[in-house]
Coordinates of C-alpha atoms in Angstrom, one line a residue:
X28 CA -3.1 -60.2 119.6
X29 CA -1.6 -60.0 122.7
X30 CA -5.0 -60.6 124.6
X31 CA -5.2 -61.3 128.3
X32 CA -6.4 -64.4 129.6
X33 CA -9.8 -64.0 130.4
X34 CA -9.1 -66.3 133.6
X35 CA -5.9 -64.9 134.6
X36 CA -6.6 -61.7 136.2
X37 CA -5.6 -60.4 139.7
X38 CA -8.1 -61.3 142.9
X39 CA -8.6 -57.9 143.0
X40 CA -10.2 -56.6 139.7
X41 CA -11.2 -60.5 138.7
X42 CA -15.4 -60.7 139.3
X43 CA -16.6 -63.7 141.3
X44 CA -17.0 -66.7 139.2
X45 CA -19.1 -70.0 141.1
X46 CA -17.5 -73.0 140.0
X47 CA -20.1 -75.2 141.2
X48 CA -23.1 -73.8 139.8
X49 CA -26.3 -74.9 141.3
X50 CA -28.1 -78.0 139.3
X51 CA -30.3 -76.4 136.7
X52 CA -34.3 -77.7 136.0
X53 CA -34.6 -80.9 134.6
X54 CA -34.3 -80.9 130.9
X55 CA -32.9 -77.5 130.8
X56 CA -31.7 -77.4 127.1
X57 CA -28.7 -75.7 127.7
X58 CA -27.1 -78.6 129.9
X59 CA -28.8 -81.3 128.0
X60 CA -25.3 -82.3 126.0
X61 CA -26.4 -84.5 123.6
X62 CA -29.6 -85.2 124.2
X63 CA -32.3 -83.7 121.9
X64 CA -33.1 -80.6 122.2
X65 CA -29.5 -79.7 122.9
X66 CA -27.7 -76.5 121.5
X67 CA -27.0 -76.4 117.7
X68 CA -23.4 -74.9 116.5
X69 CA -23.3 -71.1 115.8
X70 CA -20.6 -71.6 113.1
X71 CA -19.7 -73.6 110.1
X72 CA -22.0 -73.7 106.9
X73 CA -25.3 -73.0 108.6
X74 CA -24.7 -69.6 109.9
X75 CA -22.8 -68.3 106.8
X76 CA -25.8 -70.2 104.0
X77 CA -28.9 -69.4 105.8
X78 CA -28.4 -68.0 109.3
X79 CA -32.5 -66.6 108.9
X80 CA -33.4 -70.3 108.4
X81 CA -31.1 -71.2 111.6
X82 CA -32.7 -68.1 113.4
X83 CA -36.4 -68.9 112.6
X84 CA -35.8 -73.0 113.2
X85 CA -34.0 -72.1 116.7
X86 CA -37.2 -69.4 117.4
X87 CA -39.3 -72.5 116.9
X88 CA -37.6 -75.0 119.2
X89 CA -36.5 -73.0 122.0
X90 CA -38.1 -69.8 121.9
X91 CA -36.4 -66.3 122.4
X92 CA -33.4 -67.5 123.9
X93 CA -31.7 -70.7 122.2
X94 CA -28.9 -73.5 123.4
X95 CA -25.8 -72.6 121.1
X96 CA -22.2 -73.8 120.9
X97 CA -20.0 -71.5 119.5
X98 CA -17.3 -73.8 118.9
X99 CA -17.6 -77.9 120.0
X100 CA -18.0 -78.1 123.6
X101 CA -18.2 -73.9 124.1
X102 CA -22.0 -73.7 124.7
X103 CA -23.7 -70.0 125.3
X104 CA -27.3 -68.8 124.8
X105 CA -28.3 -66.7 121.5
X106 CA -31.4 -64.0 122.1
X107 CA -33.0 -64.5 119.8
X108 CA -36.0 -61.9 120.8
X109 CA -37.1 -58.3 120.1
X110 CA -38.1 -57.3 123.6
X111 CA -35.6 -60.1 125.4
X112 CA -32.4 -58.4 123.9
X113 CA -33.6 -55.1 124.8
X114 CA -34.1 -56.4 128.5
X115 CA -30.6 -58.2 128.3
X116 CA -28.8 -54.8 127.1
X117 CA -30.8 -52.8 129.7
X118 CA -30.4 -55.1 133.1
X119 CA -26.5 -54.2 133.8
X120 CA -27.1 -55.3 137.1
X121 CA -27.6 -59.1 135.7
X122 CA -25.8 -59.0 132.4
X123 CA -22.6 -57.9 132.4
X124 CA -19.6 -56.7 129.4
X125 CA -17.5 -58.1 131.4
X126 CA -16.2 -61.5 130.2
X127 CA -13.9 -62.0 132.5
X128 CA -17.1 -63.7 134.3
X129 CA -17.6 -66.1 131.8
X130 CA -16.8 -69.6 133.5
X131 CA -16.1 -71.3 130.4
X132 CA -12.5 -70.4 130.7
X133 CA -12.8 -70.0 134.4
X134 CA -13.0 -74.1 134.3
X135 CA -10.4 -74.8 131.7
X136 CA -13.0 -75.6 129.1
X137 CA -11.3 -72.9 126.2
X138 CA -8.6 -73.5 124.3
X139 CA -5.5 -71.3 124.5
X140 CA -5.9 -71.6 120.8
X141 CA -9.6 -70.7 120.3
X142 CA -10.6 -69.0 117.3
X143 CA -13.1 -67.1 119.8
X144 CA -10.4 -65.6 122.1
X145 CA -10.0 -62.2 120.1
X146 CA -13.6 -61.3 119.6
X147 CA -14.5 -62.8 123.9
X148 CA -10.9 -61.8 125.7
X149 CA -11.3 -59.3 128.2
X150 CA -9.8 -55.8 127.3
X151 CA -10.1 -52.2 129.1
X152 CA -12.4 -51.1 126.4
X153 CA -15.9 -49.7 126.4
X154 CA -17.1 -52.8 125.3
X155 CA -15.9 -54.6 128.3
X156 CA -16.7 -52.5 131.3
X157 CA -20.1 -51.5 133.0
X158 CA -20.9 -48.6 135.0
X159 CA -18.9 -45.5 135.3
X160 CA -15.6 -47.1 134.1
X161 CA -17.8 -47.5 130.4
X162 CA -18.8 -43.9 130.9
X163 CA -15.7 -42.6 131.0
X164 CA -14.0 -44.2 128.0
X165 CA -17.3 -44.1 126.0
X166 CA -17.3 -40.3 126.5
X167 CA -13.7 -40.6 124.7
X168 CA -14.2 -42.2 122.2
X169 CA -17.9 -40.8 121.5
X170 CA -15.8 -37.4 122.0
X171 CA -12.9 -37.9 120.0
X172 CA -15.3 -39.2 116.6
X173 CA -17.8 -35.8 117.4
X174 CA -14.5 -34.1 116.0
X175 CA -14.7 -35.3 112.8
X176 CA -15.7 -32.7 109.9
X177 CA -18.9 -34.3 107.8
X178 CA -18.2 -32.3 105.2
X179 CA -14.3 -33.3 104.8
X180 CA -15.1 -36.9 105.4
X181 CA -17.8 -37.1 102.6
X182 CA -15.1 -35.6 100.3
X183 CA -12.5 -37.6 101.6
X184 CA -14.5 -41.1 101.0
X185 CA -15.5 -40.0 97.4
X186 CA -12.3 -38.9 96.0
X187 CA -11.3 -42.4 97.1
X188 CA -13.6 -44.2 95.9
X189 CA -13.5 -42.0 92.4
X190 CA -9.8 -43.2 92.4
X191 CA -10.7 -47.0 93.0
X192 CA -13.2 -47.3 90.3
X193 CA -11.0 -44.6 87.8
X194 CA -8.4 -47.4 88.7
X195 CA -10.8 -50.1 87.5
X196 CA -10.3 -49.1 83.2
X197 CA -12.4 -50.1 81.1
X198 CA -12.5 -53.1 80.5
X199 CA -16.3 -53.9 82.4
X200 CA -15.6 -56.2 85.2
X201 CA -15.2 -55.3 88.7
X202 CA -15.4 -57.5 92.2
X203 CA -17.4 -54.9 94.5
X204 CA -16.1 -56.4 97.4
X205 CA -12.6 -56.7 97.0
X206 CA -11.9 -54.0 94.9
X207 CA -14.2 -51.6 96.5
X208 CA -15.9 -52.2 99.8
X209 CA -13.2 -53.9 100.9
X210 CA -10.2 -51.3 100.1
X211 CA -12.4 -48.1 100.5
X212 CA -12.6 -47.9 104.5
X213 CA -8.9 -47.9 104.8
X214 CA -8.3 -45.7 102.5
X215 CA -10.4 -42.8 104.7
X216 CA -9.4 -44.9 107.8
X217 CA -6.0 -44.7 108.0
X218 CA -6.3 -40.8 107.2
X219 CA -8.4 -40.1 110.1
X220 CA -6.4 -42.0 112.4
X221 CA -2.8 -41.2 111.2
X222 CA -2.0 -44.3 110.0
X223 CA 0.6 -44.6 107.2
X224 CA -1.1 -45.4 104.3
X225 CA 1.2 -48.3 103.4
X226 CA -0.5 -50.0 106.6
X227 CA -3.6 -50.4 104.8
X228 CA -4.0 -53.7 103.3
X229 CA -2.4 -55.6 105.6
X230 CA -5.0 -54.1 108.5
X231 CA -7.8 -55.3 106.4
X232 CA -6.3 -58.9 106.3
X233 CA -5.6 -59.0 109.7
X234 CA -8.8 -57.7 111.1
X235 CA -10.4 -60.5 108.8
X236 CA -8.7 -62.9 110.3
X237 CA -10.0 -62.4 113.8
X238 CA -13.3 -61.1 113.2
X239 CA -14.1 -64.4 110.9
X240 CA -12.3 -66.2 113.9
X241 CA -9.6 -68.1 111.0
X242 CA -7.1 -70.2 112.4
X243 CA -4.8 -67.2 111.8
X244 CA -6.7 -64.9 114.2
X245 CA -4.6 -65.3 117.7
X246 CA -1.2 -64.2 115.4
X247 CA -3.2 -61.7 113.3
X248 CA -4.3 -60.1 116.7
X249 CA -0.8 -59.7 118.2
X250 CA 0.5 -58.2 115.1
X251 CA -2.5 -56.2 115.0
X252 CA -2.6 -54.9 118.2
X253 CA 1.5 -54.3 118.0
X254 CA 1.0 -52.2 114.8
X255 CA -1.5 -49.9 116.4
X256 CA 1.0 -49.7 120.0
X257 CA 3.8 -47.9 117.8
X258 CA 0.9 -45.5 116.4
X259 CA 0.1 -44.6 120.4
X260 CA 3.6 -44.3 121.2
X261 CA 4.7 -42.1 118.4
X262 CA 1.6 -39.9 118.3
X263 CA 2.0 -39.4 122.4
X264 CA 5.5 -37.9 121.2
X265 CA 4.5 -35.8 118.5
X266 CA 0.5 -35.7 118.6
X267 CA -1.5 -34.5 114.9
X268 CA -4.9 -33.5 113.7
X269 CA -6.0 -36.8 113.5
X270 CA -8.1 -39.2 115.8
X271 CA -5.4 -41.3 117.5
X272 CA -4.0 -37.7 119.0
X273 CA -7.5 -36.6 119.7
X274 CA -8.5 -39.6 121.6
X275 CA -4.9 -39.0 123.6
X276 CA -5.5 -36.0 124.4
X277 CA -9.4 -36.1 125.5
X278 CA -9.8 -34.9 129.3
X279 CA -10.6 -38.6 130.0
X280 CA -7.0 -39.6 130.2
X281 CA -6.7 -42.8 128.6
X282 CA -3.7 -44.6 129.2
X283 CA -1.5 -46.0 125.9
X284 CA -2.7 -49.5 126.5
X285 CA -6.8 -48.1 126.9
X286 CA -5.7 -46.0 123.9
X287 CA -4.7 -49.0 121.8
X288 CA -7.8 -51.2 122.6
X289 CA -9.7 -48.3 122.0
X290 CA -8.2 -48.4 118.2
X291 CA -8.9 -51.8 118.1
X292 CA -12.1 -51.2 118.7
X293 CA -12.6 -48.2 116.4
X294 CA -10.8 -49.7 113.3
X295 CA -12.6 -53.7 113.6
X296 CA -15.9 -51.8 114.4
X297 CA -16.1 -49.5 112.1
X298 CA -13.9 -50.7 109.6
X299 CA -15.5 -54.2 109.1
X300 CA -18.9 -53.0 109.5
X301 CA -18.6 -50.3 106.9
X302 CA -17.4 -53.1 104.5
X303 CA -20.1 -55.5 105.3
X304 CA -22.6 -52.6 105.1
X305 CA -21.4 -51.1 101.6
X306 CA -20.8 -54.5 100.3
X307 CA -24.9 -55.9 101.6
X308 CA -26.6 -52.9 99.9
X309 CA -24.8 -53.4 96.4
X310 CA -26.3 -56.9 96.6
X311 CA -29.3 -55.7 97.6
X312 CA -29.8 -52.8 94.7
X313 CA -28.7 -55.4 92.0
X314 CA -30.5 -58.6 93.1
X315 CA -33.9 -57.3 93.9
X316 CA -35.7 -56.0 91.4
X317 CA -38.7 -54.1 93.2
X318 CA -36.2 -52.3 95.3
X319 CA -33.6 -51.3 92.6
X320 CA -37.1 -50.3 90.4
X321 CA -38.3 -48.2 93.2
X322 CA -35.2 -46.5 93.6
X323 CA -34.4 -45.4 90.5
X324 CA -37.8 -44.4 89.6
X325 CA -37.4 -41.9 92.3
X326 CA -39.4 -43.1 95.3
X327 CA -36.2 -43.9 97.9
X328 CA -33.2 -43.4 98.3
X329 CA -30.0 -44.9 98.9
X330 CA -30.7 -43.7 102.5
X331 CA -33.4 -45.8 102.2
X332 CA -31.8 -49.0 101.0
X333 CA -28.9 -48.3 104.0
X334 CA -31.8 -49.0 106.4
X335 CA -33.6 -51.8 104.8
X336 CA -29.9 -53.8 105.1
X337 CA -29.9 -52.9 108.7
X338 CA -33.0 -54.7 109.0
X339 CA -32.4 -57.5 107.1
X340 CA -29.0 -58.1 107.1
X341 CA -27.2 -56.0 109.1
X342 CA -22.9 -55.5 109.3
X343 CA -22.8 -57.9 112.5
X344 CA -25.7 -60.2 112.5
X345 CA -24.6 -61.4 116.4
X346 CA -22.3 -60.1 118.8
X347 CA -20.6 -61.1 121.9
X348 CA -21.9 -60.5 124.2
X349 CA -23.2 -60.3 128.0
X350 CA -22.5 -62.6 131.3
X351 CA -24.4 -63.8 133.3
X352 CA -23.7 -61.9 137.3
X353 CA -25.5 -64.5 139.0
X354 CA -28.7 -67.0 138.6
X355 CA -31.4 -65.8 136.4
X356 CA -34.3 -66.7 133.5
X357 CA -34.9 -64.5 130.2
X358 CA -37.1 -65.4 127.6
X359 CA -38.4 -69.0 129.6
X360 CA -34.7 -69.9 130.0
X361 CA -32.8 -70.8 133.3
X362 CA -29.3 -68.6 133.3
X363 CA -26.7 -69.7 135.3
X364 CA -24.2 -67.6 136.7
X365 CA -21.4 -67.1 134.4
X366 CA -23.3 -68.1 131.4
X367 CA -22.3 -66.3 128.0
X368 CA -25.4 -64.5 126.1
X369 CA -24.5 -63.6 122.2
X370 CA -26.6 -60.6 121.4
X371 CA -28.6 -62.1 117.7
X372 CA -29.1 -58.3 116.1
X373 CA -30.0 -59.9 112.7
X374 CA -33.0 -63.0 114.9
X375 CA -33.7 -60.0 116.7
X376 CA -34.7 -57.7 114.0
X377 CA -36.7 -60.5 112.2
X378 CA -38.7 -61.2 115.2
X379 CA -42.6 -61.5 115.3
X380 CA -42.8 -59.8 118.2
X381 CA -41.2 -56.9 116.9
X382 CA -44.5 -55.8 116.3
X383 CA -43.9 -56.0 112.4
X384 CA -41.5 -53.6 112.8
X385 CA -38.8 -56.0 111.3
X386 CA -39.2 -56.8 107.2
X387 CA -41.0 -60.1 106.4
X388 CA -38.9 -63.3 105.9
X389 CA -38.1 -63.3 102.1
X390 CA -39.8 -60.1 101.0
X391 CA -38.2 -57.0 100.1
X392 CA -40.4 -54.0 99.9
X393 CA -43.8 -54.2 102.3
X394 CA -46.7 -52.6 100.6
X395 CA -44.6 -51.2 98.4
X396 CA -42.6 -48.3 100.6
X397 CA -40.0 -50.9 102.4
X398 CA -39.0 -49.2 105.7
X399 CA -37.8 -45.4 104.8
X400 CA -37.2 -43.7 108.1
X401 CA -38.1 -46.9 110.3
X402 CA -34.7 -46.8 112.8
X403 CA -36.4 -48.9 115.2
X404 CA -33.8 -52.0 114.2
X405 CA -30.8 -53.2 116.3
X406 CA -28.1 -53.2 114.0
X407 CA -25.9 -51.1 116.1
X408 CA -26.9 -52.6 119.8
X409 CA -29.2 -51.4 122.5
X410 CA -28.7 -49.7 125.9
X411 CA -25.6 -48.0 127.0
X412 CA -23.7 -49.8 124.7
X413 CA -24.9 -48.7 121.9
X414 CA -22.5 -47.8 119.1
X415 CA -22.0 -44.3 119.0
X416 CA -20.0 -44.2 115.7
X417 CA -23.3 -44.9 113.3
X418 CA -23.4 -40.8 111.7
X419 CA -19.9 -41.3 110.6
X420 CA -20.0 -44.5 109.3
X421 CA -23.2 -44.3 107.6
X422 CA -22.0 -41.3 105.8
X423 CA -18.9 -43.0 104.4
X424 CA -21.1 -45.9 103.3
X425 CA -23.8 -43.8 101.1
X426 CA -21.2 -42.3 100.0
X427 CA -19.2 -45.0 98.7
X428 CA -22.9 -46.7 97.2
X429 CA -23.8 -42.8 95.8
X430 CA -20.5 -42.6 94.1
X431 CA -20.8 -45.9 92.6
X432 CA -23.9 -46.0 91.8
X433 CA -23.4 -42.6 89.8
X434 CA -20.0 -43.4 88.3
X435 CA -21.5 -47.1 86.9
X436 CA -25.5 -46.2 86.7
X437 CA -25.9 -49.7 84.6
X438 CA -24.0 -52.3 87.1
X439 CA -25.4 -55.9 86.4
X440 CA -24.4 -58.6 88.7
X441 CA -22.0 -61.0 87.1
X442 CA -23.2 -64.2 88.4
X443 CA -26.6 -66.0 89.2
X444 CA -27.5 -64.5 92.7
X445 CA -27.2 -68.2 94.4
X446 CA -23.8 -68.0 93.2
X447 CA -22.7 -65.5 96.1
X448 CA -21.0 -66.8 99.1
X449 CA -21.0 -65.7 102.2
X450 CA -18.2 -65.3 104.8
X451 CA -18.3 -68.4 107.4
X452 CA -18.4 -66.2 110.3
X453 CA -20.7 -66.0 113.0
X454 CA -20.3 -62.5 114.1
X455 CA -20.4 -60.6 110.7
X456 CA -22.8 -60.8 107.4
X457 CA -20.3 -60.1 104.8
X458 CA -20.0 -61.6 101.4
X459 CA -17.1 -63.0 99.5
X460 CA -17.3 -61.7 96.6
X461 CA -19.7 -60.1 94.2
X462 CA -18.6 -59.8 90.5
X463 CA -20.4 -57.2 88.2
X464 CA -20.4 -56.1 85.0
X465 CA -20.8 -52.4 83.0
X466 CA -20.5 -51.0 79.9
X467 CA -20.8 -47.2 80.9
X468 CA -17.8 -46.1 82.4
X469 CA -16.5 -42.6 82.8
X470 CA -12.8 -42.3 82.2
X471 CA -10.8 -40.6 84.7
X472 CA -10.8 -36.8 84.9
X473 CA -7.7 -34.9 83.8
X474 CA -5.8 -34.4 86.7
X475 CA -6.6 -31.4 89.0
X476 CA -3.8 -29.5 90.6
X477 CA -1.6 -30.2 93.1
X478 CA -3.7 -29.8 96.3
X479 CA -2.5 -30.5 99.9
X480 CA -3.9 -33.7 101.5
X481 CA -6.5 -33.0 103.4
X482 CA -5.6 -34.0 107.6
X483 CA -8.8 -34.2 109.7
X484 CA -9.9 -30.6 111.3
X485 CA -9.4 -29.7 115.4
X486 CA -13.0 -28.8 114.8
X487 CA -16.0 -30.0 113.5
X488 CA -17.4 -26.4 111.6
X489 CA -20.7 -26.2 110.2
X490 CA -21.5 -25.2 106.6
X491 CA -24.4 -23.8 105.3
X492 CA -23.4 -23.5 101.4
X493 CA -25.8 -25.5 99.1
X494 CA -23.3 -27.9 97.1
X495 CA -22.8 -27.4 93.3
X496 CA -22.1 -30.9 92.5
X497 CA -24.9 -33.2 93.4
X498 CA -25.6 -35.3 90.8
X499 CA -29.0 -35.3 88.8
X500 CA -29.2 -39.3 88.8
X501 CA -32.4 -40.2 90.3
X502 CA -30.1 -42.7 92.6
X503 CA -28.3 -39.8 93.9
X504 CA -29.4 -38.8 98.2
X505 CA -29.4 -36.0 99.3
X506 CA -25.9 -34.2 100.2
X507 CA -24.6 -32.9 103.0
X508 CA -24.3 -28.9 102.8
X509 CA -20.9 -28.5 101.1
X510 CA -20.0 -31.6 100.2
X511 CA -18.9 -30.9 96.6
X512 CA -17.0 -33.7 94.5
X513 CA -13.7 -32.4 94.9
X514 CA -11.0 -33.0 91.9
X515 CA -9.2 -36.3 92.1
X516 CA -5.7 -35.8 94.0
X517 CA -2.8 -37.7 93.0
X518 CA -2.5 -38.9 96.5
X519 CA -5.8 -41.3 96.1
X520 CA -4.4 -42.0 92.1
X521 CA -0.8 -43.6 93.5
X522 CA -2.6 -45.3 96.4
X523 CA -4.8 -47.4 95.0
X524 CA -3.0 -47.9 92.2
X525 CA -0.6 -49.1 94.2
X526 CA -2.9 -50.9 96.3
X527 CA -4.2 -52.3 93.2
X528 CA -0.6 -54.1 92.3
X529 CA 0.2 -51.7 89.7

């Protein structure tokens, strides 16, 4: 990606950064180098194998806010703390989006070539401005996604995932990540956005790159970023009912360059976290028993099972983050001016002081009911910055699990459960792979007539019509009014059977 230098911005616009900070206490773990007690990496083999081992050890040595490198010699702090990250997303005033505050690359200490420079690198996003700059282009882009029909989109993400698993056969092997939480998302995506649907699979691998932060990720993000800059320009020109023309023409005026980052943000946001999130509560219904007992004898939901991920392991387990505006302590810790803060969602939700709000270490189901209609995690962020696309995304992600779940009711996993991998990455939760295995499969339905594909509404109507086709499986949630299971179009057959290499 074409991403700005967090240091080289104009005197102007550029926040104060000290460059001689003052001394910090003695034995401050934070500038302790190598001494003990210094800060432990926040990447390789420990945050993808056991990141709630890393959590609770780091909880234990340093408290709610831990010492962390992100990369060798790129130190930060992690909050680690219920209450403390709620403080640091509430106290604008002393922790800023901003990173071009950060004095890591203010003092030459980050490589032009860091894998951290797409997911830290300052951009005119929401996610990078405070105050009423963040209002103005959060009331865009919370604006533009209100315009999205529920009903359409819950047809929309079943007939494709109907057409990934019809294009499966029968043959009773399947890899639900990369043949179904991994294609699905872009296959409603690049619908709602106007995207042409050849674009797909090359979005996913380049949004992997830089999210996983891969040595590929700087040239993923300029090819990236120059793929979604023709979309801007050509639907400025000739705008559609889709959300890159509705988030041009919202009153708050974005510029083609805000509109872009704004994609960015839209598309590795909710496009990575919808795969992470499908993909962790498959796991979870075929590796633990008690929960996929409960749930098919009738007592939760798949709902239910979307919020006990959240709690436990949640899309994006830590997330960059907040800096430092000037001298300051949270959770027992000395701050320094310019300091990076990653927010730790996944610590954070796991915390003791949550109140036991937060699932027990290791267990699934407490006493028995788990944590139906407990939103109280931080999955999606605190504060102003909260993410505001959570309706839409969670409906495309039960319905991808409902769908699946009714399609293949007797899924098995494939491999012994200490056989999955997880993505090295320290920003998402996201698995490899996970193979399964079926025997029940329902062939795919004769063909329905030719139907025009469906383009998102100007409006978001409301429908009141009970829906006809909600299936009697006792895995099934509840529907949204008028969300029947629409025939198969032969759009969805020929693009993922396409995107499947046939």
């Amino acid at each position: 990606m074409s991403t700005p230098d967090p240091g080289a911005v104009p005197a102007a616009t550029a926040p104060p950064v000290r460059t001689a900070p003052p001394s910090p206490p003695p034995g401050c773990p934070m500038h302790a180098g190598a001494a003990p007690g210094g800060a432990a990496p926040l990447y390789g083999a420990a945050v993808a194998e056991d990141p709630h081992g890393l959590y609770a050890a780091l909880r234990e040595r340093h408290g709610p806010v831990a010492p962390i490198e992100l990369e060798p010699g790129v130190e930060a702090w992690l909050v680690l703390g219920y209450p403390e990250l709620l403080e640091l997303t509430r106290q604008e005033q002393l922790f800023s989006k901003d990173s071009r505050r950060w004095r890591v690359p203010a003092e030459g200490r980050l490589s032009p070539e860091s894998r951290l420079l797409p997911m830290t690198s300052w951009r005119p996003t929401l996610l990078n401005l405070d105050g009423a700059e963040h209002q103005r282009l959060r009331a865009a882009v919370a604006g533009t996604l209100a315009r999205i029909d529920q009903r359409r989109l819950r047809e929309t993400t079943e007939a494709a995932a109907d057409s990934l698993i019809d294009d499966w056969g029968p043959d009773g092997t399947a890899d639900l990540i990369a043949q179904y939480a991994r294609r699905l998302p872009l296959l409603v995506f690049t619908q709602l956005l106007g995207l042409p649907a050849e674009a797909g699979p090359r979005m996913i691998e380049l949004i992997s790159h830089f999210v996983d932060s891969s040595e590929e990720s700087v040239r993923a993000g300029a090819e990236f970023q120059a793929t979604l800059t023709e979309l801007v320009r050509s639907r400025r020109a000739e705008p559609g009912p889709d959300l890159t023309s509705w988030l041009l023409a919202h009153p708050a005026a974005l510029t083609d360059e805000e509109a872009v980052h704004h994609l960015v943000v839209i598309l590795v946001a909710g496009n990575e976290t919808t795969i992470n999130w499908t993909g962790n509560t498959l796991r979870l219904l075929l590796t633990d028993r008690r929960f996929r007992a409960t749930l098919s004898g009738g007592r939760l939901t798949v709902a239910d099972a979307l919020e006990e991920v959240l709690w436990r392991d949640p899309p994006t387990q830590n997330f960059p983050g907040r800096w430092a505006t000037g001298d300051t302590v949270l959770g027992g810790q000395y701050i320094t001016e310019g300091d990076m803060l990653v927010l730790g969602l996944a610590a954070a939700n796991a915390d003791p002081a949550a109140q036991g709000a937060a699932p027990d270490s290791g267990s699934t189901l407490r006493d028995g009911t788990g944590l139906a209609g407990n939103r109280a995690h931080l999955a999606w962020g605190a504060g102003k910055h909260v993410c505001p696309a959570q309706e839409p995304a969670r409906l495309i992600v039960e319905t991808a699990v409902e769908t699946l779940l009714h399609r293949l009711p007797d899924l098995q996993l494939a491999v012994p459960v200490h056989e999955l991998a997880w993505r090295p990455s320290p920003w998402s939760r996201a698995l490899v792979s996970l193979p399964v295995l079926y025997s029940a499969f329902t062939p795919p339905r004769p063909a329905a007539p030719e139907r025009p594909v469906w383009t998102p509404p100007s409006a978001a109507p409301t429908s009141s019509a009970p829906s006809p086709s909600t299936p009697s499986d006792a895995t099934s949630t509840a529907r949204t009014p008028g969300s029947g299971r629409p025939g198969p179009r032969s759009w969805w057959n020929s693009l993922a059977g396409w995107w499947s290499g046939r």
